[in-house]
Amino acid sequence: MKYKHIIFHLIPILSLTLLISVTTVIFVNAQPVILLDEYGEPVPTRHNNEIIPKKVMYFNDTLSNTYNGTLIDESIEESYVSRPIPVVDTNYSLPTDEIVIPNGTVLDKSKTLLANVTSFLDCKACYKKFVLINATLLNNSDSNSASFLEGVTNTSMYQNTTIPIVLTNEGSIPIVNSSDGTPVNMTEIPNPLKENSYDISADKIEFSSLNSTYKSLVAEPSIAKKNNTLIFINNYYLARSLDNGDTWSLLDMRNDPDIDICCDNRIIYDKDHDIFVWYAQGTENETQNNNVNRLGVSKDGLYWIMYYFDQQDIWPSRTSFVFDFPHLVAGNKYLYLFTSVVQKKTDNIHQIVIRIPLDQLSKCDPRSINTVDLKECKFSYDYYLSKKKFNFTPIYNVDDSLYWATFLTNNFMRIYQWDENSTSIGDIQIYNRAIPTFSVLTKNNTVCDPQKEGFETNWCLRTDSRILTGWKHDNQLGFFWNADSKERNVYGDKFQFPYIDGVTFKIENDTLKKIGRPYIYNNGTPFLYPAVSVNSNGEIGLLAYYGEDVLKPSIIFGTSKNISTNMPWDIQVIKKSTDIPRTDVEDKDILAWGDFITLQSVGDSWYGTAVVVEGGNTSEFVQPYYIQIKK
């Protein structure tokens, strides 16, 4: 592998070797089968190759007073491959094993059919798909039919109605809309939104020395907290506070051209192992069509052990792949890194989950690295590589099991479960579940205000409908994403603005049952970019953006004590943008807002970060905030 040499003023480079190999498993008939990959290469179920750290980085607090940053051209704002979700009226390639229920089938009369379908639903790790084409449920009083339908969708509102469920390429399938009667616990947010009534503080993250051109409308802020020590990071710089956000020192990641960090940084703190973990996505090398990525580990946010890798380390025989749009979560035993793997020449997209033992990752203290051989800081890992094209999104409060999800279509979701006590990726469980249909957002086509067409005032333009966040509490599991305004709500009324859609499941008897649709909608303004976290009381906290006067992206926070019921979310304003973000250039790619914000919990409270624009409408007026919500 070819390393880029990164020079810091105080620490020499330590050149070490990184070895990684590839793993892919296809699940058939509930059993893992080891196959060749799509390129005809053997794929093992598990490997024990190791990552050895490349260097130690010292966060020099004086850098905030000495750097001379290079101006950032707006034209180099992050770009990514749009990942369209298949919609229900498009052809969808069916797997070979499927159950098809044709038109007019009376479900509670066909005992044999019901037995077959029930057996299918119990298969948690199959690529089988259930296909129901306009099957009419004449009477759901029959216990067998009711039991069967529980695995597909709630039947309480479906008496004497047609149930169009997708996943077929045979004939014309009607578009399913959100007025299908699915029980929900949605919140129609009233106008005007309430001002703060929680104990909420929103403190500016700022530095007198920060060049304004290092700011971006695509801020993608992330934050981690250990007592009063905070590490904040966005696309262009990392900052550290030792006094719970009162003052900050800056590390400018673009000061040294060899740092080569692009965007999509993520940072977390794992209390059980007392480490900060920072994932830094590298800038694409346009010659090699790849990017070098970094994983940093620190005890104090000042000294970091840095591990370097790129997609050729993961997939050594393949070239021209770029990692993009990561998630970083910690369980009791493992760190999980999620990222898309994009083949630049073809825009072919894979998804990968890398699992790293936290005991190994935390065994070295970078503060005493002079007395420790870096080779002793290596860790082994395994991973799951999928040919699924749309992104994987995990829950952010992992305990003994990790769950993540992706869309198959805009009314069908696939959920994965990887138990922490498993010794192989062959233990991953897969659940396919129908969800209420939503209208898909696509990059450069989303409109905040249908009455105003100009893209230069449209902060919603960049968003799409990838799943953005997920959570688990007790036996409840849920996910949120952005959705377009073209569908209808449960009352049959059309959504007027983009909104936050969601789904919840109940984990019961080793299966998942859909129990709700907690969408968040307002009839006068858009809601987008959710981040959720569960506190120690089991309350769901939500951080998101809404449009103040429609076109000014502003920060809201809300809670729900029981998301499985019809209890509404208590949504309140935290910070408002003073202006409508815009640019003067004629390029939709760089008129941008997003792509994510972050929220985490400590005990019964929450903390997070998001941005607004204050005092102007371009990127130089972007202001990040450290947000605390106390009970």
XYZ file of C-alpha atoms in Angstrom:
631
model
C 0.000 0.000 0.000
C 1.128 3.538 -0.664
C 0.942 5.847 2.335
C 0.754 9.576 2.203
C 3.307 11.020 4.590
C 1.731 13.436 7.003
C 4.062 15.854 8.771
C 3.246 17.478 12.078
C 5.596 20.031 13.538
C 6.428 18.151 16.728
C 6.068 14.441 15.989
C 8.052 12.321 13.465
C 6.283 9.938 11.167
C 6.287 6.268 12.057
C 5.926 4.184 8.912
C 4.236 0.888 9.578
C 2.405 -1.727 7.607
C -1.324 -2.191 7.297
C -2.842 -5.472 6.220
C -6.534 -6.003 5.642
C -8.489 -8.562 3.612
C -12.061 -8.968 2.450
C -15.181 -10.729 3.653
C -18.574 -11.198 2.028
C -21.341 -13.593 3.024
C -24.553 -14.336 1.155
C -27.420 -15.719 3.232
C -29.665 -18.385 1.713
C -32.340 -20.410 3.471
C -31.370 -19.070 6.891
C -27.846 -20.499 6.699
C -24.681 -18.612 5.734
C -23.156 -19.985 2.539
C -19.608 -19.063 1.608
C -19.451 -18.040 -2.039
C -17.197 -16.342 -4.525
C -17.711 -12.614 -4.762
C -18.985 -10.900 -7.903
C -15.431 -10.897 -9.250
C -14.993 -14.645 -8.796
C -12.693 -14.359 -5.784
C -12.932 -16.512 -2.628
C -14.530 -14.751 0.312
C -13.871 -16.021 3.879
C -16.418 -15.681 6.669
C -13.900 -14.230 9.086
C -10.326 -13.054 9.095
C -7.832 -12.017 11.731
C -5.656 -9.590 9.835
C -4.442 -6.591 11.739
C -4.285 -2.837 11.523
C -1.091 -1.316 12.932
C -1.068 2.384 13.798
C 0.805 4.678 11.441
C 1.751 7.553 13.746
C 1.035 9.587 16.849
C -0.577 12.990 16.437
C -0.185 15.692 19.058
C -2.936 18.291 19.221
C -0.856 21.450 19.707
C -3.061 24.000 21.449
C -0.938 26.846 20.084
C -1.866 26.035 16.498
C -4.968 28.173 16.846
C -2.726 31.223 17.034
C -0.150 30.329 14.392
C -1.706 28.685 11.358
C -2.042 30.364 7.991
C -4.756 28.440 6.260
C -5.173 28.189 2.529
C -8.406 29.685 1.234
C -11.005 27.089 0.406
C -12.619 27.449 -2.986
C -16.380 26.938 -2.675
C -16.195 24.682 -5.713
C -14.527 21.919 -3.664
C -17.514 21.449 -1.377
C -18.094 17.774 -0.715
C -19.793 15.859 -3.491
C -21.138 12.343 -3.360
C -22.903 9.842 -5.535
C -26.664 10.179 -5.278
C -28.219 6.923 -4.103
C -31.778 6.761 -5.416
C -34.156 4.447 -3.586
C -36.210 2.218 -5.905
C -39.875 3.200 -5.833
C -42.711 0.748 -5.944
C -43.729 1.293 -9.558
C -40.249 0.443 -10.913
C -39.055 -3.000 -11.908
C -37.367 -4.708 -9.003
C -35.194 -7.767 -9.475
C -36.709 -10.607 -7.477
C -34.611 -13.293 -5.820
C -35.120 -16.845 -6.967
C -36.821 -17.936 -3.736
C -40.063 -16.092 -3.197
C -43.657 -16.510 -2.172
C -46.156 -14.878 -4.525
C -49.754 -14.388 -3.474
C -51.754 -13.547 -6.620
C -54.683 -11.153 -6.974
C -57.846 -12.041 -5.130
C -56.403 -14.593 -2.715
C -58.552 -14.921 0.406
C -55.897 -15.144 3.062
C -57.915 -16.620 5.919
C -59.211 -19.477 3.762
C -55.868 -20.777 2.497
C -54.413 -22.637 5.452
C -51.623 -24.199 3.409
C -50.618 -20.851 2.009
C -50.654 -19.301 5.462
C -48.441 -22.048 6.836
C -45.944 -21.488 4.042
C -45.902 -17.756 4.595
C -45.556 -18.108 8.357
C -42.586 -20.406 7.806
C -41.085 -17.813 5.495
C -41.528 -15.028 8.020
C -39.688 -17.065 10.635
C -36.653 -17.197 8.366
C -34.689 -14.253 9.755
C -31.564 -14.640 7.626
C -32.919 -15.261 4.146
C -32.883 -13.400 0.899
C -36.379 -14.700 0.220
C -38.916 -11.985 -0.432
C -42.617 -12.006 0.353
C -44.761 -10.775 -2.528
C -48.402 -9.831 -1.979
C -50.124 -8.509 -5.112
C -53.439 -6.848 -4.318
C -54.496 -9.760 -2.133
C -57.829 -9.033 -0.511
C -58.247 -9.694 3.187
C -61.959 -10.374 3.570
C -61.946 -11.128 7.261
C -59.011 -10.742 9.624
C -60.739 -12.440 12.530
C -59.073 -15.739 11.678
C -56.144 -16.198 14.047
C -53.921 -17.795 11.426
C -54.319 -14.960 8.945
C -53.912 -12.347 11.657
C -50.762 -14.042 12.901
C -49.403 -14.248 9.376
C -50.041 -10.595 8.615
C -48.391 -9.434 11.837
C -45.040 -10.126 10.256
C -45.843 -7.939 7.264
C -47.909 -5.062 8.570
C -50.461 -4.226 11.233
C -53.883 -5.529 10.175
C -56.141 -3.590 12.507
C -57.099 -1.050 9.828
C -57.237 -3.466 6.881
C -60.634 -5.114 7.013
C -62.246 -5.355 3.564
C -59.434 -3.435 1.907
C -56.806 -4.130 -0.685
C -53.281 -4.487 0.656
C -50.724 -3.590 -2.019
C -47.289 -4.731 -0.824
C -44.303 -4.364 -3.151
C -41.500 -6.558 -4.442
C -42.613 -7.927 -7.770
C -41.759 -7.155 -11.356
C -44.806 -8.869 -12.774
C -47.422 -6.478 -14.106
C -48.413 -3.067 -12.824
C -48.346 -2.404 -9.094
C -50.293 0.527 -7.664
C -48.349 3.176 -5.793
C -48.931 2.719 -2.094
C -49.553 5.947 -0.232
C -49.352 6.946 3.387
C -53.116 6.990 3.866
C -53.145 3.198 4.046
C -54.432 3.319 7.609
C -51.249 2.196 9.286
C -51.420 3.044 13.012
C -48.959 5.828 13.723
C -47.804 8.068 16.518
C -47.018 10.994 14.271
C -46.684 14.567 15.420
C -48.256 17.354 13.395
C -46.177 20.195 14.843
C -48.289 23.295 15.585
C -47.540 26.828 14.441
C -45.781 28.705 15.868
C -43.199 26.434 17.430
C -42.636 26.865 21.156
C -39.564 28.587 22.522
C -37.342 26.804 25.044
C -38.964 25.426 28.172
C -36.402 22.684 28.843
C -33.156 23.510 30.586
C -31.405 23.979 27.249
C -28.184 25.843 26.596
C -26.757 26.563 23.152
C -23.203 27.898 23.250
C -21.235 29.098 20.250
C -18.225 27.084 19.162
C -15.941 29.832 17.901
C -12.343 30.960 17.637
C -11.037 34.441 16.966
C -8.369 32.986 14.685
C -10.643 30.855 12.480
C -10.520 32.005 8.872
C -14.101 32.416 7.654
C -13.333 30.531 4.462
C -12.888 27.372 6.525
C -16.615 27.313 7.156
C -19.149 25.542 5.002
C -22.904 25.369 4.586
C -22.343 21.596 4.624
C -20.926 21.639 8.142
C -21.654 18.019 9.168
C -20.796 18.654 12.835
C -20.036 15.886 15.316
C -19.214 16.098 19.025
C -18.072 13.811 21.863
C -17.983 14.472 25.614
C -15.957 13.119 28.546
C -16.885 14.988 31.720
C -15.937 18.602 30.877
C -13.724 17.668 27.927
C -15.377 18.148 24.544
C -14.088 17.276 21.089
C -15.943 19.004 18.252
C -15.316 18.266 14.610
C -16.791 19.245 11.271
C -15.630 19.020 7.674
C -12.617 21.305 8.035
C -11.379 21.531 11.607
C -11.294 19.844 15.006
C -11.620 21.732 18.304
C -11.099 20.820 21.956
C -12.607 22.320 25.101
C -11.572 21.494 28.672
C -14.272 23.592 30.362
C -17.500 22.167 28.940
C -17.573 24.518 25.978
C -16.685 27.864 27.561
C -13.427 28.121 25.593
C -12.049 26.193 22.640
C -8.646 25.505 21.063
C -8.401 24.725 17.384
C -6.640 22.152 15.228
C -6.949 23.233 11.614
C -6.977 20.031 9.589
C -6.239 21.877 6.351
C -3.171 23.680 7.672
C -0.928 20.860 6.501
C -1.679 19.843 2.893
C -0.732 16.227 3.606
C -3.522 15.802 6.136
C -5.847 15.350 3.170
C -9.084 15.164 5.175
C -12.190 15.750 3.131
C -15.375 15.690 5.126
C -17.785 13.344 6.881
C -15.790 13.274 10.127
C -17.364 11.368 13.023
C -16.322 11.301 16.670
C -17.629 9.412 19.711
C -16.585 8.792 23.315
C -16.808 5.269 24.731
C -17.141 5.542 28.504
C -16.588 1.848 29.230
C -13.140 1.912 27.591
C -12.393 5.593 28.257
C -11.449 6.506 24.688
C -12.384 9.083 22.094
C -12.600 7.556 18.618
C -12.381 9.805 15.555
C -13.042 8.675 11.994
C -11.669 11.089 9.365
C -12.689 10.486 5.776
C -9.987 11.328 3.249
C -10.211 13.498 0.161
C -10.602 11.586 -3.077
C -7.398 11.177 -5.054
C -8.614 11.960 -8.563
C -5.656 10.159 -10.140
C -6.016 6.921 -8.184
C -9.774 7.312 -7.583
C -9.466 6.377 -3.929
C -9.199 8.056 -0.540
C -6.997 7.354 2.491
C -9.032 7.303 5.712
C -7.963 7.563 9.327
C -9.134 6.176 12.639
C -7.847 8.081 15.666
C -7.894 6.909 19.301
C -7.281 9.224 22.260
C -7.671 9.266 26.028
C -7.800 13.048 26.347
C -8.379 14.505 22.890
C -4.821 15.874 22.867
C -2.680 12.851 21.953
C -3.979 10.511 19.246
C -2.892 7.144 17.869
C -3.723 7.227 14.151
C -4.552 4.200 11.984
C -4.610 4.659 8.196
C -6.438 2.575 5.588
C -8.155 2.853 2.237
C -10.483 0.687 0.185
C -7.585 -1.234 -1.388
C -6.650 -2.441 2.087
C -10.178 -3.717 2.514
C -10.380 -5.045 -1.039
C -6.756 -5.457 -2.161
C -7.440 -6.704 -5.684
C -9.801 -3.849 -6.566
C -9.066 -0.225 -7.389
C -10.963 3.027 -7.850
C -13.139 2.741 -4.746
C -13.878 5.625 -2.375
C -15.256 5.458 1.178
C -18.163 7.853 1.747
C -20.803 8.833 4.334
C -19.696 6.983 7.494
C -21.361 6.132 10.790
C -19.398 5.314 13.945
C -20.961 3.540 16.948
C -19.693 1.620 19.980
C -21.264 -1.391 21.652
C -20.246 -3.140 24.847
C -17.427 -5.050 23.130
C -16.936 -3.638 19.641
C -16.538 -0.451 17.660
C -18.506 -0.445 14.399
C -17.580 1.628 11.359
C -20.192 1.877 8.605
C -19.405 3.400 5.224
C -20.416 3.252 1.583
C -17.756 1.999 -0.822
C -18.246 3.759 -4.153
C -16.578 2.577 -7.352
C -15.825 5.878 -9.057
C -15.554 4.541 -12.607
C -19.005 2.963 -12.566
C -20.728 4.583 -9.553
C -21.302 1.038 -8.303
C -21.922 1.171 -4.551
C -21.307 -1.387 -1.820
C -21.850 -1.095 1.933
C -19.437 -2.260 4.615
C -19.597 -2.739 8.392
C -16.192 -3.085 10.078
C -16.182 -4.527 13.627
C -13.178 -3.790 15.880
C -12.693 -5.132 19.446
C -12.726 -2.180 21.834
C -10.404 -3.942 24.277
C -7.728 -4.024 21.588
C -8.421 -0.505 20.381
C -8.100 0.954 23.878
C -5.083 -0.984 25.188
C -2.509 1.710 24.268
C -2.410 5.172 25.803
C -1.015 7.684 23.285
C 0.122 9.920 26.143
C 2.830 7.364 26.984
C 3.515 6.254 23.448
C 7.281 6.872 23.733
C 7.551 3.799 25.944
C 5.257 1.609 23.875
C 6.023 -0.028 20.562
C 3.254 0.999 18.195
C 3.161 -2.522 16.834
C 1.696 -3.559 20.168
C -1.247 -1.229 19.484
C -2.508 -3.257 16.541
C -6.011 -4.677 16.486
C -7.788 -7.439 14.585
C -11.224 -7.038 13.072
C -13.879 -8.623 10.908
C -16.438 -7.078 8.628
C -19.555 -7.576 6.549
C -19.435 -6.401 2.925
C -22.726 -6.099 1.055
C -23.573 -5.371 -2.548
C -26.590 -3.426 -1.320
C -26.463 -0.052 -3.053
C -28.280 2.144 -0.556
C -26.627 3.155 2.686
C -26.553 1.188 5.938
C -27.564 3.169 9.040
C -27.050 1.789 12.570
C -28.746 2.465 15.853
C -26.593 4.730 18.010
C -27.093 3.055 21.379
C -25.746 -0.456 20.916
C -25.805 -2.882 23.844
C -25.446 -6.622 23.285
C -26.793 -6.469 19.730
C -26.186 -4.084 16.862
C -29.083 -3.309 14.524
C -28.886 -1.409 11.269
C -31.239 -0.846 8.343
C -31.473 0.024 4.671
C -34.260 0.483 2.141
C -35.104 -2.072 -0.517
C -37.808 0.200 -1.924
C -39.747 3.167 -0.588
C -42.091 0.861 1.309
C -39.830 -2.052 2.164
C -36.966 -2.040 4.659
C -34.260 -4.565 5.481
C -33.020 -4.697 9.102
C -29.841 -6.502 10.165
C -28.923 -7.820 13.624
C -25.349 -8.665 14.666
C -25.046 -9.957 18.239
C -21.893 -8.951 20.073
C -21.300 -12.456 21.380
C -21.168 -13.847 17.839
C -17.846 -15.077 16.497
C -18.653 -14.837 12.799
C -20.438 -12.569 10.387
C -22.340 -15.706 9.485
C -24.402 -15.057 12.618
C -25.939 -11.868 11.208
C -29.752 -12.035 11.144
C -31.742 -10.349 8.355
C -35.365 -9.174 8.560
C -37.377 -7.861 5.594
C -40.306 -5.670 6.663
C -42.958 -3.649 4.870
C -43.264 -0.014 5.977
C -45.714 2.776 5.061
C -44.822 4.227 1.684
C -43.090 7.583 1.550
C -42.168 9.860 -1.343
C -38.432 9.743 -2.043
C -36.244 12.843 -1.933
C -33.455 13.043 -4.500
C -30.446 15.326 -4.451
C -30.870 18.592 -6.396
C -34.632 18.033 -6.745
C -35.960 18.765 -3.262
C -37.909 21.989 -2.784
C -38.322 23.543 0.669
C -41.202 25.731 -0.457
C -43.257 24.522 -3.439
C -44.281 28.143 -4.052
C -40.679 29.296 -4.568
C -38.725 27.644 -7.325
C -35.336 29.402 -7.070
C -32.654 26.959 -5.981
C -30.518 29.775 -4.614
C -32.826 30.062 -1.596
C -33.510 26.355 -1.127
C -31.675 24.818 1.857
C -33.510 21.507 1.273
C -31.976 21.027 -2.169
C -29.126 18.714 -1.198
C -31.010 16.219 0.918
C -32.096 12.723 -0.039
C -33.990 9.919 1.699
C -31.191 7.780 3.073
C -31.873 6.587 6.636
C -30.113 9.083 8.905
C -30.467 7.811 12.453
C -31.697 4.935 14.577
C -32.210 3.934 18.209
C -33.133 1.040 20.467
C -34.665 1.022 23.941
C -35.728 -2.153 25.714
C -37.615 -4.065 23.014
C -38.312 -1.075 20.743
C -36.314 -0.281 17.624
C -36.720 2.700 15.305
C -35.283 4.652 12.383
C -35.769 8.153 10.905
C -35.152 9.658 7.454
C -36.122 12.651 5.294
C -39.171 12.339 3.018
C -40.725 14.445 0.274
C -44.068 16.217 0.334
C -45.782 14.286 -2.452
C -47.390 11.563 -0.342
C -50.381 11.769 1.973
C -50.651 11.442 5.721
C -52.888 9.042 7.631
C -55.822 11.416 7.279
C -55.527 11.436 3.485
C -54.186 14.990 3.403
C -51.181 15.677 1.210
C -47.965 16.704 2.924
C -47.204 20.290 1.931
C -43.508 20.319 2.864
C -40.633 17.847 3.254
C -40.818 16.101 6.622
C -39.143 13.538 8.880
C -40.561 10.050 8.405
C -39.939 7.047 10.591
C -40.835 3.533 11.590
C -40.732 1.622 14.872
C -40.564 -2.105 15.537
C -41.090 -4.335 18.542
C -38.427 -6.970 19.148
C -40.369 -10.021 20.248
C -39.607 -13.742 20.194
C -36.564 -13.293 17.962
C -38.488 -11.381 15.337
C -39.537 -7.806 14.522
C -43.102 -6.504 14.434
C -43.848 -3.055 13.033
C -45.702 -0.976 15.637
C -45.666 2.647 14.512
C -44.792 5.419 12.136
C -43.554 8.433 14.147
C -43.362 11.010 11.381
C -42.775 14.667 12.277
C -44.550 17.153 10.059
C -45.740 20.746 10.008
C -48.250 22.168 7.557
C -46.278 25.390 7.148
C -42.570 24.522 7.071
C -40.136 21.659 6.322
C -38.477 19.414 8.945
C -35.252 17.601 7.962
C -31.982 15.992 9.138
C -33.009 14.149 12.334
C -30.589 12.830 14.951
C -31.904 10.788 17.893
C -30.599 9.399 21.169
C -32.199 7.609 24.128
C -31.455 8.782 27.672
C -31.257 6.625 30.798
C -34.987 7.130 31.451
C -35.895 5.661 28.077
C -36.915 9.029 26.629
C -36.206 9.591 22.944
C -34.428 12.880 22.246
C -34.558 14.411 18.764
C -32.345 17.132 17.262
C -33.269 18.360 13.778
C -33.611 21.337 11.460
C -36.828 23.114 10.570
C -37.428 26.088 8.274
C -37.960 29.326 10.206
C -40.123 31.299 7.771
C -39.689 28.161 5.645
C -36.324 29.142 4.141
C -34.108 29.738 7.211
C -32.766 26.408 8.561
C -33.038 26.499 12.353
C -32.460 24.040 15.190
C -35.178 22.250 17.163
C -35.136 19.701 19.966
C -37.928 17.379 21.027
C -38.647 14.432 23.288
C -41.098 11.583 23.379
C -41.625 9.494 26.495
C -43.127 6.560 24.636
C -42.677 6.526 20.903
C -44.778 3.375 20.498
C -47.950 5.202 21.493
C -49.791 8.164 20.036
C -48.129 10.498 22.517
C -46.976 13.530 20.491
C -43.434 14.824 20.385
C -42.746 17.937 22.419
C -40.839 20.029 19.862
C -39.147 23.307 20.789
C -36.911 25.863 19.084
C -33.251 26.119 20.145
C -31.597 28.478 17.640
C -32.829 30.298 14.539
C -30.916 31.306 11.444
C -31.085 35.040 10.831
C -30.787 34.707 7.056
C -31.597 32.452 4.131
C -28.409 30.529 3.228
C -27.434 30.981 -0.392
C -24.516 31.293 -2.767
C -23.875 33.534 -5.741
C -22.691 30.771 -8.028
C -24.821 28.869 -10.472
C -24.016 25.396 -9.289
C -26.610 23.454 -7.359
C -23.955 21.123 -5.953
C -22.496 23.869 -3.799
C -25.736 25.399 -2.636
C -25.963 23.037 0.256
C -27.124 22.286 3.760
C -26.619 19.059 5.672
C -25.731 16.260 5.550
C -26.138 15.323 9.214
C -26.068 16.609 12.792
C -25.390 14.662 15.988
C -27.089 14.055 19.330
C -25.898 11.842 22.192
C -27.053 11.154 25.736
C -25.309 11.140 29.118
C -27.472 9.804 31.934
C -30.879 11.461 31.728
C -29.599 14.401 29.648
C -28.507 14.986 26.058
C -25.839 16.928 24.210
C -25.358 17.567 20.508
C -24.269 19.980 17.830
C -25.804 21.729 14.831
C -25.283 24.975 12.911
C -27.199 28.058 11.770
C -26.266 31.129 9.728
C -26.025 34.370 11.695
C -25.510 37.865 10.310
C -25.283 36.866 6.662
C -26.261 34.235 4.148
C -23.028 32.618 2.886
C -20.710 30.010 4.380
C -18.598 32.559 6.265
C -21.630 33.215 8.500
C -22.108 29.568 9.509
C -22.117 29.306 13.310
C -21.813 25.914 15.069
C -23.427 25.432 18.496
C -22.761 23.061 21.366
C -26.195 22.157 22.713
C -26.966 20.748 26.173
C -30.394 19.555 27.263
C -30.678 18.845 30.969
C -33.515 17.230 32.871
